[in-house]
Structures are given as C-alpha cells and as structure tokens.
Amino acid sequence: MNKPVEQPAPGKAVVIGSGFGGLAVALRLLADGWDVEVLERHEDIGGRARVFQLEGVAFDAGPTVITAPFLFEALFERFGESLYDHVTLLPVEPFYRMDFADGSYFDYGCHTEQIIAEIERLCPGEGNAYHDFLAATEKMYQRGFVDLAEQPFTRVTDMLKVLPDLVRLRADISLYGFVSRFFHDERLRRAFSVPSLLVGGHPFRTSSLYGLIHALERRGGVWYPEGGTGALVQALAALFKRHGGVIRTRQQVTSLSVQESRIVGVQVASGDAYSADIVVSNVDPLHVYEHWLPLGRWGRLVNAWRRNMKQSMGLMVVYFTTRRAYPALKHHTILFGDTFREILDAIFERHEMPDDLSLYLHRPGATDPHMAPADGDAFYVLVPVPNLQGDQDWESLEPVLSRHIFAMLKQRLMPDLDEQLGATHTISPRYFYEALSSPFGSGFSIAPTLTQSAGLRFHNRSPHYPNLYFVGAGTHPGAGVPGVVSSAGVVERLVREDTASMPTGLSRVIQEPAP
C-alpha cells in the first residue's frame, strides 16, 4: 500500500495580538496546516480579555460573558477536541438586571415566558409585543449573523448583493427606533436598545441590524467561564500550543517589512524580525496603517479618510473588592441614569463628559463564587465616557469620576459601600490608547453605524497589501466577542482563496534588524 504523500505546509503565518480574534485566527490557520506564530506585546495574553490581579483577586479586564459558545466549540472540534473537556461554562441568570432611576427594575433572562411576565409586571399591556419583537430580531440574526458574519466583504459588489436584504430588514433605522416600534414605555425602549452599547454603538445611531444581538443571546444563552473569561483565553492558547503553535510574549511590533507591495516580515522593538508569508493583525487597522507601514501620498489620503470614521465611545472601568459579599446583586446590573439620549449625545457627538451617568456593574461571584475573595466580593463597574477626541484631562478626571461612580453605587445599590470598599484599580481611555493601541482610546474601534457595517468597516484583507489581513473589533462583522471570533472565519476563508497565488518559501526568523 502506498503511503499518502504529505503535503507541504502552506507557509508561515504571523499573527499580531493574542486577543480572542488573534487566537481564533491562529487556531484556524494552524488547523489548515500553516506554521503559525503569535506575537503579543504584553507579558500576558488576551488583549482586551486579559486578566488583572488586584491583591490576589483575579479580574476579567474586558468581556464579562460568552454569548455564542458554538464559535468556541468549533475551534476545538477542528483539532478533534471538545471545548467542555477544558472549560466549564456556567449559565448566567438573569442575563441582566436593568435598574432605572425611578426605582423600578427589569430582569432580562433566557425564557420567553419569564421575559413577558417581567414586561407585564413593569409595563402592563406591553408583554404581547415581545413575540413580534423576538421574531423580528430572529430575521436579523439569520441574515446578519448566520448568513453574513463570515462572508468576506472586499469589493463594492459584495455590499451591493446584500443591500436589498438590508432594505427589507429596515437596517436604515436606528436600533432605538426599531425597538420603539414594539414597545411604548421608555424603560423598555432603553432596556432593549442598550445592547448596542456593548459593541460600542449609540442606540440612536446604530443600525437596527444589531437587534440580532438579542436573538443571539436568546439562542445561545449567556455564559460565564468558570475561573473567568481569562480561563477561556488560556484554554484557547493551550489548544494552540498543544498542536504546534507558538506564542511569543513581550514582542512589541514596530513596523512591517514590505517588498513589492507584499508584507515579508514583522519587526519588533528588541531588534528581532519575523519573516512571514502572511500577516494577520488583531491590532486596530488604523494603528497598523499609521504606525507600521510606509505611507505614500495615496496612503496618507486614505488614512485621512480612515481617521474621520466615526469612533465608538471611550470606557472608564473601576475594578474593586469589598470586605463583605453582596448576594442580592445579580451578575450584571445596568444602572440607567436620569437621562438616556442626553448622556449618549454628550459622549458620542460632542465628546463631553455628562453630569448624569449610566453604569454597567459586573459581579462575577454571583455565578462563580471562586471569583470573589473569601468573605468578600469583587466587582467591575464600566462607564461609557468620551474617547480621546474630547479634551478631558484623564489624569485629573479619573479620581473625580471614580468618586462619582462610587457615590452612585452607594445611593442605588450598596448603601454601606464607604465602609466596605477594599482595593481599587481604574482604567480609562488612556489605557486603551497606550496599552491596546486603540486609536483615540476608543473602547470598540469604529462605531457600528449602518455606513460602517459589513463591507464599510475596515476590510479583513488589506486593499493595499494582498497578504495582510485583519481581525478584531474594527473589522467585519464587528465588535463583541461573537463578532471578533467570527472575523477569524472571514480571514480563514480569504486566506484559502488567496493561497493558490501566494509565493512560498519566505518563512524564517531573522535574528537581527532588517536593513
């Protein structure tokens, strides 16, 4: 019997950044036979999903839940393994508690009957509208996520093909406007349009297509990995390394080497350089184009256009421990301020810090008690704020805003917080700019408006360099863990299409700076 002929590897792939998008695309390329190395600038991995330690307590720095576990199941299945042999996903219930300034609340969970009952309790007579609302979001989910999330958009014609469907789904109206077609009470309109903020969008500016988030949560559930979101990051990294992938930390990229319009290497601050047949960046495309690549006259003009794209808001996050537990608090609580659109317009449109705040409080110990210190509790509270396009002095503003946040928590949820507050740590848009290379310190890259969706986002394949690819929040299909992980599928598809015409044999590690 003749032995099968072993096919040579397609070549060397270098992935820059070890966030969910970077790890997902690294695994996909590894499964396709590529020799893959991941370069991470920090000493730890995870990107936005890295883990902070605060006096011995681990905090998820970014994403707090997983809403599409099937995307991670598929990555493990590519290697004949099961996600659930390595990660335990715990159900979060309710998904969110919405706490309103008038003292009322709304618990949003996984069961239709429970949601309708909650709507009726809060707003008698509006419960029956939920069936129609859910059906409409299901249509958006089917077309916007199932059909298009891993569909490349690299040409104008790609966008034109789906335009009729977007028109039929009324993607031209805002998410808030879409929700308002079904619900009349302002509290329900806020509750069902706030998910756009979780992907960096102004609910009055974000396309109604992002209503698919509701259907995605209902279909796949909302889950918390035992040990935190960082445990899932570690499981993906371990899977990658078990099957031959290499992760190099403390590798701060300084430039990409170009020969004849192709990327041939990645330069790092230490002086080392890694040659590559393809490069995939999990770093924001605007940062890559502005800081790592040579810009001719045409490139400068295009980048000026890129800099004018609408950015998502900034984020300020305060991580803190308490000396006692707060068992009455849910895993997630969204505290709405007195106003809604006024807050959002100040942040998104005028880049001003409003006096009124809305907060997103994360208490992981509600689902996984191991994420809280003994006899105490651990939280992070996230606040939408202006990005660095505003003129705020964040060094001065951070402590002032922290006091405002704690005062609001004390007034609304935790009356004894002053006595119980333990260790604290704060990040602001400065962190996103300095540590995560996010232009303007934006929390989610460019905003998810209709004119910045699908093929109108940053392309997953560079239009300038045919072997440079992008994954992450700024690319198609968008921000949020499901969108970022799906962007890896788009890149894998593009790489497969491009491989036949790709030159090979370029892969080697150069131990001295390129000339």
C-alpha positions as a printed Julia matrix, in Angstrom:
515×3 Matrix{Float64}:
   0.0    0.0    0.0
   1.38   3.39  -0.99
   1.75   5.91   1.81
  -0.12   9.17   1.27
   2.08  11.98   0.06
   2.5   14.53   2.84
   1.59  17.98   1.59
   3.94  20.83   2.49
   2.62  23.5    4.84
   1.1   26.5    3.03
   3.73  28.68   4.66
   4.49  30.83   7.67
   1.77  32.95   9.26
   2.47  35.59  11.9
  -0.48  36.76  13.97
  -0.04  40.02  15.87
  -2.05  40.19  19.08
  -3.45  37.45  21.32
  -6.98  38.68  21.92
  -9.94  36.47  21.07
  -9.65  37.42  17.39
  -5.92  36.71  17.23
  -6.17  33.35  18.98
  -9.17  32.3   16.9
  -7.49  33.06  13.58
  -4.22  31.48  14.76
  -6.11  28.26  15.54
  -7.94  28.28  12.21
  -4.74  28.78  10.23
  -2.94  26.12  12.29
  -5.75  23.68  11.52
  -5.29  24.49   7.82
  -1.65  23.48   8.02
   0.06  26.83   8.41
   3.15  27.27  10.57
   1.76  29.9   12.96
   3.39  32.21  15.47
   1.51  34.71  17.65
   3.31  37.86  18.77
   1.96  39.62  21.87
   3.35  42.92  23.16
   2.47  42.25  26.82
   3.86  39.6   29.13
   0.36  38.16  29.43
  -2.08  37.18  26.69
  -5.7   38.05  25.99
  -5.7   41.61  24.65
  -8.9   43.23  25.83
  -9.7   39.91  27.54
  -6.54  39.83  29.63
  -6.7   39.34  33.41
  -5.77  41.86  36.11
  -4.66  40.83  39.59
  -5.69  43.08  42.46
  -4.39  42.0   45.87
  -4.62  38.35  44.9
  -8.04  38.6   43.25
  -8.33  37.93  39.51
 -10.45  40.33  37.43
 -11.54  39.92  33.82
 -10.24  43.09  32.24
 -12.76  43.14  29.42
 -15.53  40.78  28.24
 -17.64  39.5   31.12
 -19.67  36.76  29.4
 -19.72  34.41  26.4
 -22.84  34.59  24.22
 -22.04  32.29  21.31
 -20.29  29.2   22.73
 -20.71  27.32  19.45
 -17.98  29.53  17.96
 -15.5   28.2   20.52
 -16.81  24.65  20.24
 -15.94  24.79  16.54
 -12.33  25.81  17.24
 -11.73  22.8   19.5
 -13.51  20.47  17.07
 -11.04  21.44  14.34
  -8.42  19.55  16.37
 -10.63  16.64  17.4
 -11.13  18.02  20.9
 -14.07  19.24  22.96
 -14.31  22.68  24.49
 -16.01  21.18  27.51
 -13.05  18.98  28.39
 -11.14  22.19  29.1
 -13.67  24.87  30.03
 -16.8   24.82  32.18
 -19.43  27.32  31.11
 -21.81  28.43  33.84
 -25.24  29.86  32.94
 -25.86  33.48  33.88
 -29.42  34.09  35.06
 -30.86  36.59  34.67
 -28.77  37.79  31.78
 -29.07  41.38  33.03
 -30.95  43.35  35.64
 -31.92  46.79  34.35
 -32.15  49.25  37.25
 -33.94  52.52  36.47
 -33.6   55.88  38.15
 -37.26  55.81  39.29
 -36.54  52.77  41.49
 -38.08  50.18  39.15
 -36.17  47.3   37.57
 -36.44  44.77  34.77
 -34.83  41.32  34.78
 -33.98  40.06  31.3
 -33.29  36.32  31.11
 -33.4   33.27  28.88
 -37.06  32.24  28.96
 -39.75  33.85  26.81
 -42.46  33.39  29.43
 -40.26  34.98  32.09
 -39.46  37.97  29.87
 -43.13  38.53  29.06
 -44.04  38.28  32.74
 -41.36  40.85  33.57
 -42.61  43.2   30.86
 -46.16  42.88  32.17
 -45.03  43.49  35.74
 -43.18  46.63  34.72
 -45.46  47.85  31.93
 -48.9   46.2   31.97
 -50.27  45.58  28.49
 -46.94  45.53  26.64
 -45.99  41.87  27.12
 -47.64  40.55  23.96
 -45.41  42.75  21.8
 -42.39  40.7   22.82
 -43.28  37.82  20.48
 -43.21  40.14  17.47
 -40.01  41.78  18.67
 -38.26  38.43  19.08
 -39.43  37.27  15.63
 -38.03  40.43  14.05
 -34.66  40.01  15.76
 -34.58  36.37  14.61
 -34.79  37.53  10.99
 -31.92  39.92  11.6
 -29.91  37.16  13.27
 -30.45  34.78  10.36
 -29.38  37.26   7.69
 -26.94  39.41   9.63
 -25.11  36.73  11.6
 -25.74  33.23  10.22
 -25.5   34.25   6.56
 -23.11  37.19   6.62
 -20.89  37.1    9.72
 -18.19  35.01   7.99
 -18.89  36.33   4.49
 -15.95  38.41   3.2
 -16.72  41.94   2.03
 -13.74  43.09  -0.01
 -15.42  44.61  -3.08
 -18.22  47.11  -3.64
 -20.22  44.38  -5.38
 -20.15  42.28  -2.2
 -22.06  45.02  -0.39
 -24.44  45.61  -3.29
 -25.51  41.96  -3.22
 -26.85  42.21   0.33
 -28.27  45.72   0.04
 -31.82  44.55  -0.87
 -31.93  42.37   2.26
 -30.76  45.27   4.42
 -33.51  47.43   2.95
 -36.13  44.75   3.68
 -34.89  44.46   7.27
 -35.02  48.27   7.63
 -31.37  48.4    8.62
 -31.51  52.11   7.84
 -33.38  52.93  11.06
 -31.69  53.07  14.44
 -31.81  50.28  16.99
 -33.73  52.56  19.35
 -36.18  53.38  16.57
 -36.62  49.68  15.81
 -37.29  48.82  19.47
 -39.76  51.71  19.7
 -41.92  50.06  17.04
 -42.76  47.35  19.54
 -42.6   48.99  22.98
 -44.04  52.29  24.2
 -42.65  52.57  27.71
 -39.35  54.44  27.74
 -37.84  51.96  30.19
 -38.42  49.04  27.8
 -37.05  51.04  24.9
 -33.86  51.65  26.86
 -33.62  48.04  28.06
 -33.88  46.51  24.6
 -31.7   49.06  22.79
 -28.84  49.17  25.32
 -27.07  46.1   23.79
 -25.69  48.38  21.08
 -23.55  49.99  23.77
 -21.98  46.58  24.41
 -20.47  46.76  20.89
 -19.63  50.47  21.04
 -22.71  51.93  19.39
 -25.01  54.86  20.15
 -28.52  53.28  20.23
 -29.92  56.26  18.31
 -27.2   55.93  15.62
 -26.54  52.19  15.5
 -28.28  50.26  12.73
 -31.32  48.23  13.75
 -29.49  45.23  12.28
 -27.73  44.97  15.63
 -31.05  43.84  17.05
 -29.64  40.43  16.14
 -27.73  40.57  19.45
 -30.99  39.89  21.27
 -31.71  36.79  19.17
 -28.1   35.63  19.57
 -28.36  35.83  23.34
 -31.7   34.04  23.37
 -30.47  31.25  21.08
 -27.06  30.61  22.57
 -27.58  31.78  26.13
 -25.31  33.95  28.25
 -22.48  32.06  29.94
 -19.6   32.75  32.27
 -16.48  30.54  32.08
 -15.63  29.03  35.44
 -12.49  30.84  36.57
 -13.36  33.9   34.49
 -13.18  34.84  30.83
  -9.41  34.6   31.16
  -9.81  30.83  31.69
 -11.23  30.58  28.17
  -8.31  32.61  26.81
  -5.87  30.23  28.5
  -7.73  27.19  27.15
  -7.51  28.53  23.58
  -3.8   29.28  24.0
  -3.15  25.8   25.4
  -5.03  24.22  22.48
  -2.92  26.25  20.06
   0.36  25.23  21.71
  -0.64  21.55  22.04
  -0.92  21.35  18.29
   2.31  23.09  17.42
   1.53  26.79  17.57
   3.99  29.23  19.13
   3.12  32.27  21.26
   5.83  34.83  21.91
   5.09  37.47  24.55
   6.88  40.8   25.12
   7.09  41.3   21.35
   6.19  44.92  20.66
   5.81  45.37  16.92
   7.4   48.49  15.49
   6.93  48.01  11.74
   6.03  45.62   8.94
   8.61  44.97   6.22
   7.36  45.45   2.66
   8.81  44.18  -0.62
   6.97  44.78  -3.88
   3.66  45.53  -2.17
   3.77  42.39  -0.03
   4.45  42.05   3.68
   7.55  39.91   4.17
   8.32  40.4    7.84
   7.43  41.84  11.22
   9.92  43.97  13.14
   9.81  44.14  16.94
  11.3   46.56  19.45
  14.01  44.13  20.61
  15.57  44.22  17.15
  14.35  40.77  16.12
  12.35  40.32  12.95
   9.99  37.51  11.98
   9.57  36.74   8.3
   6.16  35.63   7.1
   4.19  34.6    4.06
   1.07  36.17   5.55
   0.49  38.51   8.48
  -2.77  38.8   10.41
  -3.22  41.74  12.76
  -5.52  41.71  15.77
  -4.39  45.31  16.33
  -6.67  48.1   15.09
  -6.14  48.61  11.33
  -5.82  52.39  11.67
  -2.91  51.94  14.09
  -1.26  49.45  11.71
  -1.55  51.73   8.68
  -0.39  54.83  10.54
   2.47  53.4   12.59
   3.77  50.19  10.99
   3.62  50.75   7.25
   5.21  53.2    4.8
   2.67  55.76   3.64
   2.89  57.27   0.2
   0.75  60.2   -0.93
  -2.22  57.95  -1.71
  -1.81  56.17   1.61
  -1.87  59.44   3.51
  -5.08  60.48   1.74
  -6.77  57.17   2.53
  -5.64  57.36   6.14
  -7.08  60.86   6.47
 -10.42  59.33   5.47
  -9.94  56.49   7.95
  -9.25  58.95  10.77
 -12.59  60.63  10.06
 -14.59  57.43  10.54
 -16.99  57.58  13.46
 -15.39  56.12  16.55
 -17.02  54.21  19.39
 -17.13  55.77  22.84
 -14.38  55.51  25.41
 -14.65  53.46  28.57
 -13.69  54.01  32.17
 -13.64  50.84  34.25
 -13.17  50.63  38.01
 -12.22  47.24  39.46
 -12.78  46.9   43.2
 -13.16  44.48  46.07
 -15.41  44.74  49.1
 -14.96  43.38  52.61
 -18.35  41.69  52.58
 -20.39  39.91  49.94
 -23.46  41.42  48.26
 -25.57  38.32  47.49
 -28.62  40.33  46.44
 -26.77  41.79  43.45
 -27.0   39.98  40.12
 -24.11  39.0   37.86
 -24.9   42.06  35.69
 -26.72  45.19  36.69
 -27.2   48.1   34.3
 -27.94  51.3   36.19
 -29.61  53.84  33.92
 -29.18  57.49  34.7
 -31.99  60.04  34.84
 -31.49  60.76  31.14
 -30.58  58.49  28.23
 -30.18  60.17  24.87
 -28.75  63.27  26.52
 -25.93  61.2   28.07
 -25.22  59.44  24.78
 -25.23  62.59  22.65
 -22.79  64.27  25.02
 -20.4   61.3   24.84
 -20.68  60.3   21.18
 -21.47  63.57  19.42
 -19.84  66.32  21.49
 -17.16  64.23  23.26
 -18.18  65.81  26.55
 -18.37  64.22  29.99
 -22.02  64.36  31.1
 -23.01  65.06  34.69
 -25.5   62.19  34.55
 -24.08  58.65  34.31
 -25.2   55.17  33.35
 -23.23  52.25  34.8
 -22.66  48.58  33.97
 -21.87  46.6   37.13
 -20.29  43.14  36.85
 -20.34  40.81  39.88
 -18.79  37.5   38.73
 -19.14  35.92  42.17
 -22.89  35.74  41.57
 -22.2   32.94  39.06
 -18.75  31.67  40.09
 -18.07  32.13  43.83
 -14.37  31.44  43.23
 -14.11  34.85  41.53
 -14.7   36.65  44.84
 -12.33  36.89  47.81
 -13.15  34.93  50.96
 -15.94  36.63  52.92
 -15.94  39.5   50.44
 -16.88  40.33  46.86
 -15.32  41.56  43.63
 -16.77  43.88  41.01
 -16.01  45.88  37.98
 -18.09  48.87  37.01
 -17.92  50.19  33.46
 -18.95  53.7   32.43
 -19.32  54.98  28.84
 -17.25  58.14  28.53
 -15.87  60.31  25.71
 -12.92  58.86  23.84
  -9.72  60.86  23.42
 -11.28  63.02  20.72
 -12.56  65.01  23.7
 -10.34  67.4   25.63
 -10.63  65.73  29.03
  -7.6   65.59  31.31
  -7.95  61.96  32.33
  -5.2   62.08  34.92
  -7.28  64.61  36.85
 -10.69  63.26  35.85
 -10.19  59.59  36.83
 -10.27  60.13  40.63
 -13.14  62.61  40.38
 -15.2   60.28  38.21
 -14.37  57.3   40.45
 -15.86  59.15  43.43
 -18.95  59.96  41.36
 -19.32  56.28  40.38
 -18.98  55.03  43.95
 -21.48  57.64  45.14
 -23.99  56.41  42.56
 -23.44  52.78  43.57
 -23.88  53.73  47.22
 -27.1   55.61  46.51
 -28.66  52.98  44.26
 -27.32  49.57  45.3
 -24.72  49.47  48.08
 -25.55  51.86  50.97
 -22.57  50.76  53.08
 -20.02  50.89  50.27
 -17.87  53.52  52.02
 -17.25  51.15  54.94
 -16.88  48.02  52.82
 -14.72  49.26  49.93
 -11.39  47.46  49.61
  -8.77  47.63  46.85
  -9.45  49.55  43.63
  -7.9   49.84  40.18
  -9.01  52.13  37.37
  -8.5   52.26  33.61
  -9.67  54.99  31.24
  -9.39  55.75  27.5
  -5.67  56.35  28.13
  -5.26  52.63  28.81
  -6.99  51.65  25.58
  -4.76  54.04  23.64
  -1.47  53.25  25.36
  -1.78  49.54  26.21
  -4.1   48.31  23.46
  -3.07  50.59  20.56
  -6.67  51.74  20.12
  -6.76  54.99  18.11
  -8.43  57.76  20.09
  -8.69  55.41  23.08
 -11.95  54.02  21.71
 -13.32  51.02  23.55
 -14.59  49.18  20.45
 -12.76  50.69  17.44
 -15.1   52.32  14.9
 -18.79  52.68  15.76
 -21.36  50.21  14.34
 -23.36  52.65  12.24
 -25.03  51.5    9.0
 -22.38  53.31   6.95
 -19.68  51.49   8.94
 -21.09  47.96   8.74
 -20.15  44.88   6.69
 -18.07  45.99   3.69
 -17.99  49.55   5.0
 -15.91  48.57   8.05
 -12.14  48.0    7.84
 -11.65  45.22   5.32
 -10.43  41.84   6.6
  -7.9   41.82   3.77
  -5.85  44.96   3.25
  -6.68  46.71  -0.05
  -3.02  47.77  -0.25
  -1.1   44.61   0.7
  -2.63  41.32  -0.54
  -1.09  39.16   2.21
  -2.01  41.42   5.15
  -5.23  40.51   6.96
  -7.17  41.93   9.91
  -9.35  40.51  12.66
 -10.93  42.28  15.6
 -13.48  44.87  16.6
 -12.89  47.33  13.76
 -13.29  44.74  11.02
 -16.3   42.9    9.62
 -18.53  41.68  11.23
 -17.88  43.96  14.23
 -17.14  44.29  17.93
 -18.19  42.0   20.75
 -16.81  38.51  21.33
 -19.01  36.77  18.69
 -18.13  39.37  16.06
 -14.42  39.31  16.82
 -14.25  35.49  16.76
 -16.29  35.41  13.54
 -13.82  37.79  11.9
 -11.28  34.95  12.16
 -13.55  32.84   9.97
 -13.65  35.61   7.38
  -9.85  35.74   7.29
  -9.51  31.97   7.03
 -11.82  32.0    4.02
  -9.87  34.81   2.37
  -6.54  33.11   3.02
  -7.8   29.89   1.47
  -8.9   31.81  -1.62
  -5.55  33.61  -1.84
  -3.21  30.69  -1.11
  -3.02  29.38  -4.69
  -1.35  32.55  -5.95
   0.81  33.15  -2.88
   4.6   32.85  -3.11
   6.06  30.43  -0.57
   9.42  29.73   1.0
   9.76  33.09   2.7
   9.45  31.82   6.26
  12.36  32.15   8.64
  13.19  34.1   11.76
  15.78  36.82  11.32
  17.76  37.48  14.47
  18.94  40.97  13.57
  17.1   44.08  12.41
  16.24  44.26   8.72
  18.09  46.98   6.85
